[in-house]
C-alpha positions as a Python dict, from the first residue, in 0.01 Angstrom:
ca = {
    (1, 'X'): (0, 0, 0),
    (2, 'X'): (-126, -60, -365),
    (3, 'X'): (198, 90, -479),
    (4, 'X'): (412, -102, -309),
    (5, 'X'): (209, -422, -379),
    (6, 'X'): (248, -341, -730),
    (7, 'X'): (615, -259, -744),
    (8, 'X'): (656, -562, -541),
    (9, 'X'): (539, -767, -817),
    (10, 'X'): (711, -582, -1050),
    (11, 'X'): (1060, -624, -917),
    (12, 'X'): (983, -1063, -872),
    (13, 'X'): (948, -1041, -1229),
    (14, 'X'): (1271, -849, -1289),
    (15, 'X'): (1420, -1085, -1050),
    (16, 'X'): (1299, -1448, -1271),
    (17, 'X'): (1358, -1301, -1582),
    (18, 'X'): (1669, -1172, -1474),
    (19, 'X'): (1798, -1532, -1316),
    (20, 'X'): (1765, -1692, -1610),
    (21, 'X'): (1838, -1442, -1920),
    (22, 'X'): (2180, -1453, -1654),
    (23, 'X'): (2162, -1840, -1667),
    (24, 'X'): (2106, -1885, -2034),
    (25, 'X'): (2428, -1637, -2141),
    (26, 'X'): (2622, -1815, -1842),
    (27, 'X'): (2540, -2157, -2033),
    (28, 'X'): (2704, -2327, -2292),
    (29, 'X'): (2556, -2578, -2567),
    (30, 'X'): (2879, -2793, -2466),
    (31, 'X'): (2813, -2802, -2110),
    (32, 'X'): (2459, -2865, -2140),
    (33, 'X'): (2541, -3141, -2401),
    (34, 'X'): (2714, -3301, -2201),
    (35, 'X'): (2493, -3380, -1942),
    (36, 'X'): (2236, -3474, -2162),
    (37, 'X'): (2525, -3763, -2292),
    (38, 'X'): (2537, -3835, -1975),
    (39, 'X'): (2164, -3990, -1952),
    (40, 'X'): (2142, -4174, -1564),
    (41, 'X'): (2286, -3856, -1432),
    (42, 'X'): (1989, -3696, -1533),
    (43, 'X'): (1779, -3921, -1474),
    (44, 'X'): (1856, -3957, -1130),
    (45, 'X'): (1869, -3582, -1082),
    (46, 'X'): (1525, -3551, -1204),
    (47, 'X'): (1428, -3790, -1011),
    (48, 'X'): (1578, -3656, -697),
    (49, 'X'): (1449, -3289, -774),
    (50, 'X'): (1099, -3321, -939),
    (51, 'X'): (985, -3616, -699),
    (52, 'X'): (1224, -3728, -386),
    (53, 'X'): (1257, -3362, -236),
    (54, 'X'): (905, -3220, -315),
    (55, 'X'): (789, -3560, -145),
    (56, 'X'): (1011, -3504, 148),
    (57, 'X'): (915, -3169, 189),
    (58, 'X'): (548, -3285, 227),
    (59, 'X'): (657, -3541, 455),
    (60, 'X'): (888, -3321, 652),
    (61, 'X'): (592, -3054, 653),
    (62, 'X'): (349, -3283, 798),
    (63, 'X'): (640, -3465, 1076),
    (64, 'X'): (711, -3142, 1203),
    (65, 'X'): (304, -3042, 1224),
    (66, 'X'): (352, -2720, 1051),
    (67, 'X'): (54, -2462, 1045),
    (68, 'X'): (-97, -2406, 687),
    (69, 'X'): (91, -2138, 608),
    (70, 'X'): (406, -2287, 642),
    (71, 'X'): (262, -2632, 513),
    (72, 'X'): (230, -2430, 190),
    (73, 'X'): (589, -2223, 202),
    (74, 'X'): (774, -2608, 255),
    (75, 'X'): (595, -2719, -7),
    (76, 'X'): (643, -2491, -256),
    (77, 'X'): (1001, -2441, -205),
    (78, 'X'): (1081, -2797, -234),
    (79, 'X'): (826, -2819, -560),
    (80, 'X'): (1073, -2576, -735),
    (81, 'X'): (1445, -2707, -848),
    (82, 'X'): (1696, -2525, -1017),
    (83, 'X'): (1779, -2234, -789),
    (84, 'X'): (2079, -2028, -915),
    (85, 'X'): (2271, -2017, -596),
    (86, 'X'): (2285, -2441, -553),
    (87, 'X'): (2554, -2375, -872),
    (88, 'X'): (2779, -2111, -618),
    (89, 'X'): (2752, -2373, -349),
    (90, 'X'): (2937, -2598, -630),
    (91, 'X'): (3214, -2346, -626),
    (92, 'X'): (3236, -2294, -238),
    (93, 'X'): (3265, -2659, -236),
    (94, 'X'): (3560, -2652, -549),
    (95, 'X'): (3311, -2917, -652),
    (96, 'X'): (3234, -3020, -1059),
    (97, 'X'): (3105, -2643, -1138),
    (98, 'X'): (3072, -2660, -1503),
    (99, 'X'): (2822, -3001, -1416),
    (100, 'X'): (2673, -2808, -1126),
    (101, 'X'): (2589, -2495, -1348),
    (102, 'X'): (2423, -2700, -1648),
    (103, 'X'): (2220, -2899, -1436),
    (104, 'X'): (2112, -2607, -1258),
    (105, 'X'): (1946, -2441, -1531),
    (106, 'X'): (1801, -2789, -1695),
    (107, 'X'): (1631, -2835, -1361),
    (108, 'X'): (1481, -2490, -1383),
    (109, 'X'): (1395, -2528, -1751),
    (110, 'X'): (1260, -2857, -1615),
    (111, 'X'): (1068, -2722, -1307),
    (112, 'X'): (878, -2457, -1509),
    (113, 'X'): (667, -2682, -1621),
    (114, 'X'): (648, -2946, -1364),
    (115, 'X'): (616, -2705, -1065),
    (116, 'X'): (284, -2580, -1071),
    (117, 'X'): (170, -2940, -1134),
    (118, 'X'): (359, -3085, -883),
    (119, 'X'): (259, -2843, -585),
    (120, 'X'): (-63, -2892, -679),
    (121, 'X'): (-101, -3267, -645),
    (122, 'X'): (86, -3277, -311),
    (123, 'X'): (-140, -2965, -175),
    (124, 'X'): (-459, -3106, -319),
    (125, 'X'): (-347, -3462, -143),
    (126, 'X'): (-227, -3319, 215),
    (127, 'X'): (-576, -3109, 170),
    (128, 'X'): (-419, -2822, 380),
    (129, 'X'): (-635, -2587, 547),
    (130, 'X'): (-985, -2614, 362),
    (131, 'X'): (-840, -2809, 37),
    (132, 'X'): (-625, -2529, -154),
    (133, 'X'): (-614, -2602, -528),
    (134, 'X'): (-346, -2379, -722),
    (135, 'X'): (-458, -2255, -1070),
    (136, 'X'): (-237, -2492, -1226),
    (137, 'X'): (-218, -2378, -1620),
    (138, 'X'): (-182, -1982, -1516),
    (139, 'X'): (134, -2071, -1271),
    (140, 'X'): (261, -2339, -1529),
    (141, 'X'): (191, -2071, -1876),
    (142, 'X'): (346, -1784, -1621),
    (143, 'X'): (652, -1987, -1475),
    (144, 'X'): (748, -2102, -1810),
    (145, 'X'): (706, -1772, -1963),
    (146, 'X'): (885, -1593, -1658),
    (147, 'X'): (1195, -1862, -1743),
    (148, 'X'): (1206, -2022, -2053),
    (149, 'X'): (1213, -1749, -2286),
    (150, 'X'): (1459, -1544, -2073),
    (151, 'X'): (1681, -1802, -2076),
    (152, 'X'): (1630, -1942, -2430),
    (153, 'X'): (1714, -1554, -2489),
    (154, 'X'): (2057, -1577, -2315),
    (155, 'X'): (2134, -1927, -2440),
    (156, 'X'): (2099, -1800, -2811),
    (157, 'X'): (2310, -1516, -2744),
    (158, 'X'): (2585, -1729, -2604),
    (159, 'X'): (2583, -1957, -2883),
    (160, 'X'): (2568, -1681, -3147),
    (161, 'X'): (2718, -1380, -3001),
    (162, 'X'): (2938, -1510, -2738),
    (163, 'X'): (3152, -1188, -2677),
    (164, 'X'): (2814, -989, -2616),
    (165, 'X'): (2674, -1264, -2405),
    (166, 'X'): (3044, -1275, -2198),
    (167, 'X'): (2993, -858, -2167),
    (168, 'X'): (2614, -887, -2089),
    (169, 'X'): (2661, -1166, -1817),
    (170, 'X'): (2802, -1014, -1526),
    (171, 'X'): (2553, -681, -1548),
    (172, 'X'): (2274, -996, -1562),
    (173, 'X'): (2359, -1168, -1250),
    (174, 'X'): (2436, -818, -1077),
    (175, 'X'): (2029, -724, -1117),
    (176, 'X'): (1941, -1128, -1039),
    (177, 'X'): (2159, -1058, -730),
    (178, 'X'): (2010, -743, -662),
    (179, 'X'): (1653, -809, -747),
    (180, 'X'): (1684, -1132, -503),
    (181, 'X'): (1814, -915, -221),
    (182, 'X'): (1562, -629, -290),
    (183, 'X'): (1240, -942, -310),
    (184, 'X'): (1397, -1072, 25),
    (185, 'X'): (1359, -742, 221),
    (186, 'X'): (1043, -708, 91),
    (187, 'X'): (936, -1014, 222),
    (188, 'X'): (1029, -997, 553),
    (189, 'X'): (1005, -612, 599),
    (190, 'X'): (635, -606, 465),
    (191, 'X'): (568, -914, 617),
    (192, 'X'): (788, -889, 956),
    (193, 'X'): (516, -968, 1194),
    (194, 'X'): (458, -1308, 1078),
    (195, 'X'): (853, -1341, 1029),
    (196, 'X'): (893, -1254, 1373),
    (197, 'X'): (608, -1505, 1491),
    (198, 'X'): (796, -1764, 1316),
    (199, 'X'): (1071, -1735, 1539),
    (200, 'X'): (1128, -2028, 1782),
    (201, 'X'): (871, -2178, 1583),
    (202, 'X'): (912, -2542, 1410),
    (203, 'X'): (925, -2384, 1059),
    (204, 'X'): (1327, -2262, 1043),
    (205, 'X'): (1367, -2596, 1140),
    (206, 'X'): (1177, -2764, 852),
    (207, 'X'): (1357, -2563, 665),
    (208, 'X'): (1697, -2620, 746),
    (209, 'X'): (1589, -3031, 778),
    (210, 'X'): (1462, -2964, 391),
    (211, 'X'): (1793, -2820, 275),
    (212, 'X'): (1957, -3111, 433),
    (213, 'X'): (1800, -3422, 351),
    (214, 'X'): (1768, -3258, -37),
    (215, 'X'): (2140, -3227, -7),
    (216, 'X'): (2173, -3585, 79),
    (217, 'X'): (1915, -3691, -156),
    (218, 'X'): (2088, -3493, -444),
    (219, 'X'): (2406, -3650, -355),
    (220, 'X'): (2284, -4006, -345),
    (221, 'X'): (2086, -3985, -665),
    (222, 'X'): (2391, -3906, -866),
    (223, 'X'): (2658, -4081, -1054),
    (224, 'X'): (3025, -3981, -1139),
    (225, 'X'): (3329, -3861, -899),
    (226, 'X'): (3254, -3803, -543),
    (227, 'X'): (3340, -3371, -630),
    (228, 'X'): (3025, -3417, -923),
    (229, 'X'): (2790, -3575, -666),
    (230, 'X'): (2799, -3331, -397),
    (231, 'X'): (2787, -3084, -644),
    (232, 'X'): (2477, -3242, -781),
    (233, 'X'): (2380, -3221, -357),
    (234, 'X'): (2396, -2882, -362),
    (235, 'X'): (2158, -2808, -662),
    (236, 'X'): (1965, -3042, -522),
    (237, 'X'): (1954, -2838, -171),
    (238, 'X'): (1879, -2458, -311),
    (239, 'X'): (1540, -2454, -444),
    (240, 'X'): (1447, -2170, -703),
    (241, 'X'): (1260, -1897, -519),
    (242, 'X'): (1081, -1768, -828),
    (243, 'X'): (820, -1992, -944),
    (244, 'X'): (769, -1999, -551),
    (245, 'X'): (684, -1611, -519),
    (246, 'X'): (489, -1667, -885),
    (247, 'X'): (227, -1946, -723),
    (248, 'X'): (229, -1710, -389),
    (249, 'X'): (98, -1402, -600),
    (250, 'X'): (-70, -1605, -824),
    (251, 'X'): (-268, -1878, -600),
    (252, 'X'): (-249, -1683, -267),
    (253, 'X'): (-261, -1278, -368),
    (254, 'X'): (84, -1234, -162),
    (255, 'X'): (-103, -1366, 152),
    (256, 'X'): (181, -1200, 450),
    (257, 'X'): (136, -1516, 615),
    (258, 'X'): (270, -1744, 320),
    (259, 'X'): (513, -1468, 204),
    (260, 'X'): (698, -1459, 579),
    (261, 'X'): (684, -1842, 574),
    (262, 'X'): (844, -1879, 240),
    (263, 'X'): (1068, -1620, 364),
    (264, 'X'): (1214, -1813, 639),
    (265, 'X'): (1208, -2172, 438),
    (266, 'X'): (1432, -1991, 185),
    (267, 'X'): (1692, -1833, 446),
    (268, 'X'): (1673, -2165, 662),
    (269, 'X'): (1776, -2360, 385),
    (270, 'X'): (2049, -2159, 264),
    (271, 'X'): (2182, -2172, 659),
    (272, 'X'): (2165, -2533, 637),
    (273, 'X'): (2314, -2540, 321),
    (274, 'X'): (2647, -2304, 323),
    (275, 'X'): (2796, -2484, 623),
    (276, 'X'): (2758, -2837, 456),
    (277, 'X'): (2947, -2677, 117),
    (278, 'X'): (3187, -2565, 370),
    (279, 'X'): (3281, -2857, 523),
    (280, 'X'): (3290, -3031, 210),
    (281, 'X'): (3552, -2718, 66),
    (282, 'X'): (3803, -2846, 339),
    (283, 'X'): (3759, -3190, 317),
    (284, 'X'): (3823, -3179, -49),
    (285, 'X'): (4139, -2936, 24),
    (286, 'X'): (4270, -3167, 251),
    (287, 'X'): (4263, -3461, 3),
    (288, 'X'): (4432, -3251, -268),
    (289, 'X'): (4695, -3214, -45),
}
């Protein structure tokens, strides 16, 4: 059990590094440029990502009367912006991709350091169970380690060896995919009992409510064409699993209970989010024609 504890942990880190060293050679100095020149874009983005959703996820937590372990799951996913796959919800919904894609990875970038503070003040103010404080400088110095460098890596790459970062990119975001896929089965294989309990439960619920309303949020607090906004909806709606799983090993020694919560928050919300992408994919087909 040891083992597989251990390799666990091993294969999370694979899978942050690997997001954003895949991130950073996906980026481009223009692209990200240009967001930054576009400053009440990001503004509002922030906004929406580091304090509307992880506010609403607290809320939403406490509404739906969730038990601690799920209390902790909601609000840790919603703590955490930047997840790679709200920039592939951009492209299901032939939405701005380029803007989707930079803003991504700023709101990781952003969310490395703001996530273990942010998780911490909501916890520490809900006082779940017996008042759970997160070791806030280890998850912030690991998160930020676990991301920034990675992707400062892959950004440097791009800008100075662009025909190695174009060859390197799609072998990076195979072993992000593959890492995810491998830290998802592992989560609800080695903690299936508590998956399981969660079943009919309110928490797929809170979830999929999360993914919405931080959809709608995202879309709201944005500025441009309608295509940039909902994109900006959809980064706003897929939270970044990896600081997540950091704080859960970190703050919570990969507690089953809070790994099969977060578990179910994450697939929820990307249930509640492909259907809305969808919908918005026709809707914008049927105005280009």
């Amino acid at each position: 059990m040891e083992t597989l504890h251990l390799l666990f942990n091993a294969i999370t880190v694979i899978f942050i590094a690997a997001t954003m060293f895949a991130a950073g050679l996906g980026a481009t100095l223009p692209a990200l440029r240009a967001i930054l020149a576009t400053p009440l874009l990001l503004v509002l983005a922030l906004v929406a990502n580091l304090v509307v959703i992880p506010l609403l996820g607290w809320g939403i937590a406490t509404l739906f009367g969730l038990p601690t372990a799920a209390f902790i799951a909601i609000v840790l996913a919603a703590s955490s912006p930047g997840g790679p796959f709200g920039a592939k919800l951009g492209m299901i919904q032939k939405g701005d991709v380029v803007a989707g894609a930079a803003m991504q990875v700023l709101l990781a970038a952003a969310g490395s350091v703001t996530f273990g503070v942010t998780a911490n003040a909501i916890l520490t103010a809900a006082k779940v169970g017996t008042g759970i404080s997160l070791p806030v400088a280890a998850l912030v110095r690991t998160v930020a380690v676990l991301q920034l460098i990675p992707f400062a890596v892959g950004l440097l790459t791009r800008h100075y060896a662009s025909s190695t970062a174009r060859s390197w990119h799609p072998a990076a975001v195979t072993v992000s995919n593959v890492t995810f896929l491998i830290v998802l089965a592992g989560m609800l294989l080695g903690n299936w009992r508590e998956v399981v309990a969660l079943i009919g439960s309110r928490t797929p619920l809170a979830g999929s409510v999360l993914a919405a309303v931080a959809f709608a949020s995202g879309t709201l607090l944005a500025t441009g064409s309608p295509a940039r906004r909902t994109t900006m909806g959809g980064v706003a709606a897929v939270r970044n699993a990896g600081p997540a799983l950091a704080a859960v090993g970190i703050a919570f020694s990969d507690t089953p209970a809070v790994l099969g919560a977060l578990a179910t928050v994450l697939l929820s919300g990307l249930a509640a989010a492909l259907p809305i992408a969808a919908v918005l994919s026709r809707r914008q087909a049927n105005d280009i024609t």
